[in-house]
Short mmCIF file of C-alpha atoms and ligand atoms in Angstrom, two decimals:
data_model
loop_
_atom_site.label_atom_id
_atom_site.label_comp_id
_atom_site.label_asym_id
_atom_site.label_seq_id
_atom_site.Cartn_x
_atom_site.Cartn_y
_atom_site.Cartn_z
CA MET A 1079 -104.00 -60.04 -49.30
CA SER A 1080 -106.99 -59.92 -47.08
CA ALA A 1081 -110.05 -58.05 -48.32
CA ALA A 1082 -110.41 -54.27 -47.29
CA PRO A 1083 -113.14 -53.79 -44.79
CA THR A 1084 -116.47 -52.71 -45.61
CA SER A 1085 -116.96 -48.70 -45.25
CA ALA A 1086 -119.58 -47.35 -43.20
CA LYS A 1087 -120.03 -45.00 -45.86
CA ALA A 1088 -120.15 -47.54 -48.37
CA VAL A 1089 -123.18 -49.09 -46.70
CA ALA A 1090 -126.55 -47.60 -48.06
CA LEU A 1091 -128.16 -47.25 -44.63
CA ARG A 1092 -131.89 -47.42 -45.04
CA VAL A 1093 -134.92 -47.93 -42.31
CA GLU A 1094 -138.59 -48.61 -42.20
CA LEU A 1095 -140.93 -46.28 -40.26
CA ASP A 1096 -144.68 -46.23 -39.50
CA ILE A 1097 -145.39 -43.01 -41.15
CA ASN A 1098 -148.97 -41.88 -40.82
CA GLY A 1099 -149.55 -45.83 -40.24
CA VAL A 1100 -147.99 -46.83 -43.43
CA ALA A 1101 -144.67 -48.40 -43.37
CA ALA A 1102 -142.14 -46.61 -45.23
CA ASP A 1103 -138.82 -47.92 -46.16
CA VAL A 1104 -136.81 -44.70 -46.44
CA ARG A 1105 -133.12 -44.11 -47.12
CA ALA A 1106 -131.46 -42.62 -43.84
CA ASP A 1107 -127.91 -42.60 -42.57
CA LEU A 1108 -127.61 -42.84 -38.90
CA ALA A 1109 -127.45 -38.91 -38.55
CA THR A 1110 -130.55 -38.49 -40.58
CA THR A 1111 -133.37 -36.70 -38.88
CA LEU A 1112 -136.78 -37.43 -39.16
CA LEU A 1113 -137.63 -34.30 -40.53
CA THR A 1114 -135.35 -34.52 -43.42
CA VAL A 1115 -137.12 -38.40 -44.05
CA LEU A 1116 -140.31 -36.51 -43.80
CA ARG A 1117 -139.96 -33.41 -45.99
CA ASP A 1118 -137.04 -34.77 -48.11
CA GLU A 1119 -137.82 -38.16 -48.93
CA LEU A 1120 -141.33 -38.77 -48.07
CA HIS A 1121 -142.72 -35.45 -49.15
CA LEU A 1122 -144.93 -34.50 -46.25
CA THR A 1123 -144.33 -30.87 -45.86
CA ALA A 1124 -146.79 -29.67 -42.96
CA ALA A 1125 -144.12 -30.29 -40.32
CA LYS A 1126 -141.75 -27.14 -40.85
CA ARG A 1127 -138.11 -26.87 -41.15
CA GLY A 1128 -138.06 -23.20 -39.05
CA CYS A 1129 -134.81 -23.12 -36.75
CA ASN A 1130 -133.64 -26.73 -37.75
CA GLN A 1131 -132.09 -26.72 -34.34
CA GLY A 1132 -135.07 -27.42 -31.54
CA VAL A 1133 -136.12 -24.26 -30.69
CA CYS A 1134 -139.17 -23.40 -32.95
CA GLY A 1135 -141.15 -26.19 -32.72
CA ALA A 1136 -142.37 -25.38 -36.42
CA CYS A 1137 -141.30 -29.24 -37.32
CA THR A 1138 -143.49 -31.12 -34.11
CA VAL A 1139 -145.31 -34.57 -35.09
CA GLU A 1140 -145.93 -36.80 -33.01
CA VAL A 1141 -143.99 -39.94 -31.93
CA ASP A 1142 -145.91 -42.78 -29.68
CA GLY A 1143 -148.51 -40.12 -29.27
CA VAL A 1144 -146.22 -37.45 -27.62
CA PRO A 1145 -145.29 -34.16 -29.46
CA MET A 1146 -141.86 -34.30 -30.16
CA ARG A 1147 -139.31 -31.59 -32.25
CA SER A 1148 -138.64 -33.93 -35.79
CA CYS A 1149 -135.70 -31.59 -36.18
CA LEU A 1150 -133.66 -33.05 -33.23
CA SER A 1151 -135.48 -36.29 -33.46
CA LEU A 1152 -133.06 -39.66 -35.83
CA ALA A 1153 -134.99 -41.57 -38.00
CA HIS A 1154 -133.47 -44.95 -36.58
CA GLY A 1155 -134.59 -43.78 -33.45
CA CYS A 1156 -138.49 -43.83 -34.72
CA VAL A 1157 -138.22 -47.53 -35.69
CA GLU A 1158 -141.73 -49.33 -34.39
CA ARG A 1159 -142.51 -46.02 -33.04
CA PRO A 1160 -145.56 -44.77 -34.44
CA VAL A 1161 -144.69 -41.16 -36.02
CA ARG A 1162 -148.10 -39.06 -36.46
CA THR A 1163 -147.61 -36.36 -39.28
CA LEU A 1164 -150.08 -33.29 -39.59
CA GLU A 1165 -151.44 -35.11 -42.89
CA GLY A 1166 -152.21 -38.30 -40.80
CA LEU A 1167 -153.57 -36.78 -38.15
CA LEU A 1168 -156.20 -34.56 -40.23
CA GLU A 1169 -159.46 -36.80 -40.01
CA THR A 1170 -159.33 -37.07 -36.54
CA PRO A 1171 -162.48 -35.46 -34.61
CA ARG A 1172 -159.85 -33.74 -32.53
CA MET A 1173 -158.12 -32.24 -34.90
CA GLN A 1174 -160.90 -31.32 -37.22
CA ALA A 1175 -162.44 -29.32 -34.15
CA LEU A 1176 -158.74 -27.80 -33.38
CA GLN A 1177 -159.21 -26.62 -37.30
CA ARG A 1178 -162.10 -25.60 -37.10
CA ALA A 1179 -161.92 -23.20 -33.96
CA PHE A 1180 -158.16 -21.89 -35.20
CA ALA A 1181 -160.02 -20.97 -38.94
CA ALA A 1182 -162.76 -19.41 -36.53
CA SER A 1183 -160.98 -17.55 -33.54
CA GLY A 1184 -158.10 -16.22 -36.28
CA ALA A 1185 -155.86 -18.25 -34.52
CA PHE A 1186 -153.14 -17.48 -37.33
CA GLN A 1187 -151.20 -15.00 -39.83
CA CYS A 1188 -148.60 -16.16 -41.75
CA GLY A 1189 -149.51 -20.04 -40.73
CA PHE A 1190 -146.12 -21.06 -40.26
CA CYS A 1191 -146.37 -22.33 -37.05
CA THR A 1192 -149.53 -23.67 -37.22
CA PRO A 1193 -148.79 -26.99 -38.29
CA GLY A 1194 -146.79 -27.56 -34.92
CA MET A 1195 -149.37 -25.78 -32.84
CA LEU A 1196 -152.55 -28.22 -34.06
CA VAL A 1197 -149.98 -31.05 -33.66
CA ALA A 1198 -149.35 -30.01 -29.54
CA ALA A 1199 -152.78 -29.11 -28.90
CA HIS A 1200 -153.90 -32.31 -30.54
CA ALA A 1201 -151.81 -34.49 -28.34
CA LEU A 1202 -152.75 -32.09 -25.38
CA LEU A 1203 -156.54 -32.81 -25.71
CA ALA A 1204 -155.64 -36.44 -25.76
CA ALA A 1205 -154.27 -36.06 -22.70
CA ASP A 1206 -156.38 -33.71 -20.91
CA PRO A 1207 -159.59 -33.45 -22.90
CA ASN A 1208 -160.46 -29.92 -20.54
CA PRO A 1209 -157.56 -27.82 -20.25
CA ASP A 1210 -157.34 -24.53 -18.85
CA GLU A 1211 -155.43 -21.83 -20.22
CA ALA A 1212 -151.97 -22.39 -17.88
CA ALA A 1213 -152.26 -26.02 -19.30
CA VAL A 1214 -152.81 -24.74 -23.07
CA ARG A 1215 -150.26 -22.62 -22.58
CA ARG A 1216 -147.73 -24.48 -21.19
CA ALA A 1217 -148.35 -27.45 -23.90
CA LEU A 1218 -147.95 -24.72 -26.31
CA SER A 1219 -144.99 -22.93 -24.64
CA GLY A 1220 -142.44 -25.04 -27.10
CA ASN A 1221 -144.11 -23.69 -30.04
CA LEU A 1222 -143.28 -20.01 -31.22
CA CYS A 1223 -145.56 -17.97 -33.05
CA ARG A 1224 -144.08 -14.66 -34.51
CA CYS A 1225 -147.54 -13.28 -35.83
CA THR A 1226 -150.22 -13.72 -33.23
CA GLY A 1227 -149.22 -12.93 -29.64
CA TYR A 1228 -150.66 -16.57 -28.80
CA ALA A 1229 -154.17 -15.12 -27.11
CA ARG A 1230 -156.40 -16.36 -29.84
CA ILE A 1231 -154.34 -20.10 -30.24
CA VAL A 1232 -154.70 -20.61 -26.66
CA ALA A 1233 -158.71 -19.87 -27.14
CA ALA A 1234 -159.00 -21.78 -30.13
CA VAL A 1235 -157.75 -24.60 -28.39
CA ARG A 1236 -160.08 -24.19 -25.69
CA ASP A 1237 -162.94 -23.72 -27.99
CA ALA A 1238 -162.07 -26.84 -29.67
CA ALA A 1239 -162.03 -28.72 -26.45
CA THR A 1240 -165.22 -27.17 -25.51
CA ALA A 1241 -166.98 -27.70 -28.85
CA LEU A 1242 -165.41 -32.15 -28.59
CA GLY A 1243 -166.85 -32.27 -24.91
CA ALA A 1244 -170.22 -31.12 -25.99
CA ALA A 1245 -170.39 -33.67 -29.20
CA SER A 1246 -169.41 -36.12 -26.63
CA GLY A 1247 -172.06 -35.39 -24.94
CA GLY A 1248 -170.01 -33.50 -22.10
CA THR A 1249 -167.90 -36.84 -20.77
CA ALA A 1250 -165.23 -36.16 -23.38
S1 FES B 205 -137.28 -27.22 -37.04
FE1 FES B 205 -137.39 -28.34 -35.56
S2 FES B 205 -137.70 -26.62 -33.26
FE2 FES B 205 -137.68 -25.33 -35.09
S1 FES B 206 -148.85 -17.65 -37.40
FE1 FES B 206 -147.21 -16.76 -38.07
S2 FES B 206 -145.67 -17.73 -36.78
FE2 FES B 206 -147.51 -18.13 -36.01
#
């Protein structure tokens, strides 16, 4: 009698990911999202589970330097692609400037959208150090905020760009 075939369910799948510069060996089946790995396995809770269906942007993280909705990204699809969450970006000069500007401008109220906004803005300023208002609004158009009306968020991102430009002698 031949041995029963190994069922896919019987295999405990794991995957190794680069999360904030650290190799993380995590449990994830083929349908496990990056957001689930981040929040439920690694307890990195800055990325928020808002809609969990790709609409609100609260779960935004950087993958390969590009903002991505982690609720729509499969963990196995992120192999050999650096993942950076807000926790891993906090100390960059860009994120420090953004945090200062958000605080100074009152660019958040409940704060639920703020981590995703900051990650999206961080990627924007990496690509465009001096975005105009339209560029900021475009970059953040996938990040919903129920509280602020967006004007202060947009102003804060532009203030951060100005501060970074001044800090680098206007060459940023
Ligand atoms: S939780 Fe991912 S887009 Fe809303
Ligand atoms: S500050 Fe509340 S959702 Fe944006």
